[in-house]
Coordinates of C-alpha atoms and ligand atoms in Angstrom, one line a residue:
X1 CA -70.2 -8.1 -92.4
X2 CA -67.3 -10.2 -93.7
X3 CA -63.9 -8.0 -94.4
X4 CA -61.8 -10.4 -96.9
X5 CA -58.1 -8.4 -96.6
X6 CA -56.3 -10.5 -99.3
X7 CA -52.4 -9.7 -99.5
X8 CA -50.6 -10.1 -103.1
X9 CA -48.0 -8.5 -105.1
X10 CA -50.6 -8.5 -107.7
X11 CA -53.8 -6.8 -105.7
X12 CA -55.6 -5.8 -109.7
X13 CA -55.8 -9.3 -110.0
X14 CA -58.7 -8.7 -107.8
X15 CA -60.2 -5.9 -109.9
X16 CA -62.4 -7.5 -112.1
X17 CA -63.7 -10.6 -109.4
X18 CA -64.4 -7.4 -107.1
X19 CA -66.5 -5.2 -109.4
X20 CA -68.7 -7.8 -111.0
X21 CA -71.9 -10.1 -110.5
X22 CA -73.4 -11.8 -106.9
X23 CA -69.8 -10.6 -105.1
X24 CA -70.2 -7.3 -106.1
X25 CA -73.7 -6.9 -104.8
X26 CA -72.8 -8.7 -102.3
X27 CA -70.2 -5.8 -101.4
X28 CA -72.9 -3.0 -102.3
X29 CA -75.5 -4.4 -99.6
X30 CA -72.8 -4.5 -97.4
X31 CA -72.5 -8.2 -96.8
X32 CA -69.3 -8.5 -97.5
X33 CA -66.1 -6.0 -97.8
X34 CA -62.5 -6.9 -100.1
X35 CA -59.5 -5.1 -99.6
X36 CA -56.3 -6.5 -102.0
X37 CA -53.4 -4.7 -100.0
X38 CA -50.4 -4.6 -102.4
X39 CA -47.7 -6.4 -100.7
X40 CA -44.8 -3.9 -101.7
X41 CA -46.6 -1.5 -99.6
X42 CA -44.6 -3.3 -96.2
X43 CA -41.5 -3.3 -97.5
X44 CA -38.6 -1.2 -97.2
X45 CA -35.8 -0.8 -99.4
X46 CA -36.2 1.4 -102.8
X47 CA -36.4 -2.0 -104.7
X48 CA -39.5 -2.9 -102.3
X49 CA -38.2 -6.4 -102.3
X50 CA -40.9 -9.0 -100.9
X51 CA -38.6 -12.5 -101.8
X52 CA -34.9 -13.8 -101.6
X53 CA -33.5 -16.8 -101.9
X54 CA -34.3 -19.9 -100.3
X55 CA -31.5 -20.8 -98.0
X56 CA -30.3 -24.6 -98.4
X57 CA -29.8 -23.3 -102.1
X58 CA -32.1 -24.3 -105.2
X59 CA -33.9 -22.6 -107.8
X60 CA -37.2 -19.9 -107.8
X61 CA -37.5 -17.5 -105.2
X62 CA -39.3 -16.9 -102.2
X63 CA -41.6 -14.7 -100.1
X64 CA -40.1 -12.6 -97.5
X65 CA -41.2 -13.1 -94.2
X66 CA -41.1 -9.1 -92.7
X67 CA -43.4 -7.6 -95.1
X68 CA -46.5 -10.7 -94.7
X69 CA -45.6 -10.1 -90.6
X70 CA -46.1 -5.9 -90.8
X71 CA -49.2 -6.4 -93.3
X72 CA -50.9 -8.8 -91.1
X73 CA -50.8 -6.8 -87.9
X74 CA -51.1 -3.7 -89.3
X75 CA -54.5 -4.8 -91.3
X76 CA -55.9 -6.2 -88.6
X77 CA -54.9 -3.2 -86.4
X78 CA -56.7 -1.7 -89.2
X79 CA -59.6 -3.7 -88.7
X80 CA -60.1 -3.3 -85.6
X81 CA -59.6 1.0 -85.2
X82 CA -62.2 1.4 -87.8
X83 CA -64.6 -0.8 -85.9
X84 CA -64.4 0.3 -82.5
X85 CA -64.4 4.2 -83.8
X86 CA -60.7 5.3 -82.3
X87 CA -60.3 6.7 -86.0
X88 CA -62.1 7.1 -89.1
X89 CA -65.9 7.4 -89.8
X90 CA -67.6 4.4 -87.5
X91 CA -67.7 5.7 -84.0
X92 CA -69.0 3.4 -82.1
X93 CA -67.7 4.1 -78.5
X94 CA -65.9 1.9 -77.0
X95 CA -63.8 2.1 -73.8
X96 CA -60.3 2.7 -75.1
X97 CA -58.1 1.1 -71.9
X98 CA -60.0 -2.4 -73.6
X99 CA -57.1 -4.6 -74.9
X100 CA -58.0 -5.9 -78.6
X101 CA -58.2 -8.8 -77.9
X102 CA -61.5 -7.8 -75.4
X103 CA -62.6 -6.0 -78.3
X104 CA -64.7 -9.4 -80.0
X105 CA -63.3 -9.1 -83.4
X106 CA -63.4 -12.8 -84.5
X107 CA -60.1 -12.6 -86.7
X108 CA -58.4 -15.8 -89.0
X109 CA -55.4 -15.3 -91.1
X110 CA -55.1 -17.9 -94.3
X111 CA -52.0 -18.8 -95.7
X112 CA -52.2 -20.2 -99.2
X113 CA -49.9 -23.6 -99.6
X114 CA -50.7 -27.1 -102.0
X115 CA -49.8 -28.8 -98.4
X116 CA -52.2 -27.2 -96.9
X117 CA -55.1 -28.5 -95.4
X118 CA -57.3 -28.6 -97.8
X119 CA -60.6 -26.6 -98.7
X120 CA -64.0 -27.3 -98.1
X121 CA -67.6 -26.6 -97.4
X122 CA -67.7 -26.6 -93.8
X123 CA -64.1 -24.5 -93.5
X124 CA -65.9 -21.8 -95.3
X125 CA -69.5 -22.1 -93.2
X126 CA -67.1 -21.7 -89.9
X127 CA -65.0 -18.4 -92.2
X128 CA -68.7 -17.3 -93.0
X129 CA -69.5 -16.2 -89.1
X130 CA -66.2 -14.3 -88.8
X131 CA -65.7 -10.5 -89.1
X132 CA -62.0 -10.2 -91.0
X133 CA -60.6 -13.7 -93.1
X134 CA -56.6 -12.1 -94.1
X135 CA -55.8 -13.9 -97.1
X136 CA -51.8 -13.9 -97.8
X137 CA -51.1 -15.4 -101.2
X138 CA -47.6 -16.9 -101.9
X139 CA -46.3 -16.7 -105.3
X140 CA -42.9 -17.5 -107.1
X141 CA -41.4 -21.3 -104.8
X142 CA -43.8 -20.6 -102.2
X143 CA -43.5 -18.1 -98.4
X144 CA -41.2 -18.7 -96.1
X145 CA -42.3 -21.6 -93.5
X146 CA -42.4 -18.6 -90.8
X147 CA -45.2 -17.6 -92.3
X148 CA -47.7 -21.1 -92.2
X149 CA -46.1 -21.7 -88.8
X150 CA -46.0 -18.7 -86.4
X151 CA -48.7 -15.9 -88.3
X152 CA -51.0 -18.1 -90.1
X153 CA -53.8 -19.6 -87.9
X154 CA -54.5 -22.0 -90.9
X155 CA -52.7 -22.9 -93.8
X156 CA -55.1 -24.0 -97.1
X157 CA -54.7 -25.5 -99.8
X158 CA -57.8 -26.3 -102.2
X159 CA -57.0 -29.2 -104.0
X160 CA -53.6 -31.5 -105.0
X161 CA -51.7 -29.4 -108.0
X162 CA -50.0 -26.3 -107.7
X163 CA -51.0 -23.0 -109.3
X164 CA -48.6 -19.8 -110.5
X165 CA -49.8 -18.2 -107.0
X166 CA -52.0 -17.4 -103.9
X167 CA -54.7 -15.5 -105.8
X168 CA -57.0 -17.8 -107.6
X169 CA -57.3 -19.9 -103.8
X170 CA -58.2 -16.7 -102.3
X171 CA -60.9 -15.9 -105.3
X172 CA -62.4 -19.0 -104.4
X173 CA -62.3 -18.8 -100.5
X174 CA -64.1 -16.5 -100.4
X175 CA -67.0 -16.9 -102.9
X176 CA -67.7 -20.3 -101.1
X177 CA -67.8 -18.3 -97.8
X178 CA -69.6 -15.0 -98.8
X179 CA -72.7 -16.7 -100.4
X180 CA -72.9 -18.2 -97.0
X181 CA -73.4 -15.0 -95.4
X182 CA -77.0 -14.3 -94.7
X183 CA -78.1 -12.0 -97.9
X184 CA -75.7 -13.2 -100.2
X185 CA -78.1 -15.5 -102.1
X186 CA -81.6 -14.3 -102.9
X187 CA -83.5 -17.8 -102.0
X188 CA -81.9 -18.7 -98.9
X189 CA -83.0 -22.2 -100.0
X190 CA -81.2 -22.9 -102.4
X191 CA -78.1 -22.8 -100.5
X192 CA -80.5 -24.6 -97.6
X193 CA -80.3 -27.7 -99.9
X194 CA -77.4 -27.4 -102.1
X195 CA -74.3 -29.6 -101.9
X196 CA -72.0 -30.5 -99.3
X197 CA -74.6 -28.9 -96.5
X198 CA -75.2 -32.3 -95.1
X199 CA -71.6 -33.8 -94.7
X200 CA -70.4 -35.3 -97.8
X201 CA -73.9 -35.2 -99.4
X202 CA -73.6 -34.1 -103.5
X203 CA -76.9 -32.4 -104.7
X204 CA -79.4 -34.0 -107.7
X205 CA -78.6 -32.7 -111.6
X206 CA -80.1 -30.0 -112.2
X207 CA -82.1 -29.4 -115.9
X208 CA -83.4 -26.6 -117.3
X209 CA -85.0 -25.3 -120.7
X210 CA -84.9 -27.1 -123.9
X211 CA -86.5 -30.3 -123.1
X212 CA -84.3 -32.2 -125.5
X213 CA -81.3 -31.2 -127.4
X214 CA -79.7 -32.9 -130.0
X215 CA -75.9 -33.8 -128.9
X216 CA -73.7 -35.8 -131.7
X217 CA -76.6 -36.5 -133.3
X218 CA -78.8 -38.1 -130.4
X219 CA -81.6 -36.6 -128.8
X220 CA -80.4 -35.6 -124.6
X221 CA -84.2 -35.8 -122.6
X222 CA -85.2 -34.3 -119.7
X223 CA -85.9 -37.2 -117.3
X224 CA -89.3 -37.6 -117.7
X225 CA -90.3 -36.9 -113.9
X226 CA -89.0 -33.9 -113.8
X227 CA -92.0 -33.0 -115.8
X228 CA -94.6 -35.0 -114.4
X229 CA -95.8 -31.8 -112.2
X230 CA -96.2 -34.6 -109.0
X231 CA -94.2 -33.0 -106.1
X232 CA -94.0 -36.5 -104.7
X233 CA -92.1 -38.3 -107.0
X234 CA -90.2 -35.6 -107.8
X235 CA -88.6 -35.3 -104.6
X236 CA -88.2 -39.3 -104.2
X237 CA -86.1 -38.6 -107.6
X238 CA -83.9 -35.9 -106.3
X239 CA -83.4 -37.9 -102.9
X240 CA -82.8 -41.3 -105.1
X241 CA -79.6 -39.5 -106.8
X242 CA -78.5 -37.2 -104.4
X243 CA -74.9 -38.7 -103.3
Ligands
SAM301 N1 -43.1 -24.4 -104.4 C1 -44.4 -24.7 -104.5 C2 -44.3 -26.8 -103.8 O1 -43.5 -27.2 -105.0 O2 -45.3 -26.4 -102.9 C3 -45.1 -24.3 -105.1 C4 -45.5 -22.8 -105.1 S1 -46.8 -21.8 -106.2 C5 -46.1 -21.7 -107.4 C6 -46.5 -19.9 -105.3 C7 -47.7 -19.9 -104.5 O3 -49.1 -20.0 -104.7 C8 -47.8 -21.1 -103.0 O4 -47.1 -19.9 -102.3 C9 -49.0 -20.7 -103.0 O5 -49.9 -19.5 -102.3 C10 -50.2 -20.6 -103.9 N2 -50.6 -22.5 -104.6 C11 -50.8 -22.6 -105.6 N3 -50.5 -23.9 -105.4 C12 -52.0 -23.6 -105.1 C13 -52.8 -24.5 -104.2 N4 -53.0 -26.2 -104.7 N5 -54.2 -24.1 -103.1 C14 -53.8 -23.1 -102.7 N6 -52.5 -22.6 -102.5 C15 -51.7 -22.5 -103.6

């Protein structure tokens, strides 16, 4: 099972994402687990402040480092305790003298930023083998730079554009990673043959019924070869159409 722990100031954004479609099914099958944590939980003042003005001046607010630091630490530690059975229901007995890093939980912490490394299928594949992914979502003008430098293992962008926050990038990453975990997709061959499986290769075009559709007065047909029933020819056509 891969556990996704999201650190966000808008945890409710994940409600329908978690509870619909194949992501919900993957959770029911215990292939993945998604927890959206409210960053405000790790603040100490009565206003639960998570942001502050940028040093050096400028517009907007920046997410503070300390709550993020505490959140990452608490979330990672919490999962270790749960898995190793010192607390919680899972009573898998391990030597209590073992240090956390010898418990062998594979965890990675990601911070989202437009200036991060561009997310791709290779990263998704690598992360699909982890026990836990901690995803830090920025808001406003971003996050104190020290989170990317000293707290996260990787700083990741989902593309060359600027969004309001890191929540949509977190959903993108969770979908891409979850579907690579064995059992998440029913037909294994559908992920074995799809785009980006081989380096940067893109899958051939796909068609479904009806065979002819009228678009702007023109009849748009499915390529004849796909209707031929000749599997060898279909395979050749697909190979030819694979970029
Ligand atoms: N001031 C920042 C800049 O100019 O790069 C933009 C901050 S953005 C409004 C707020 C947050 O949204 C970021 O800290 C990041 O977590 C997230 N975000 C926005 N665009 C993103 C992208 N393309 N990829 C990943 N995260 C993004």
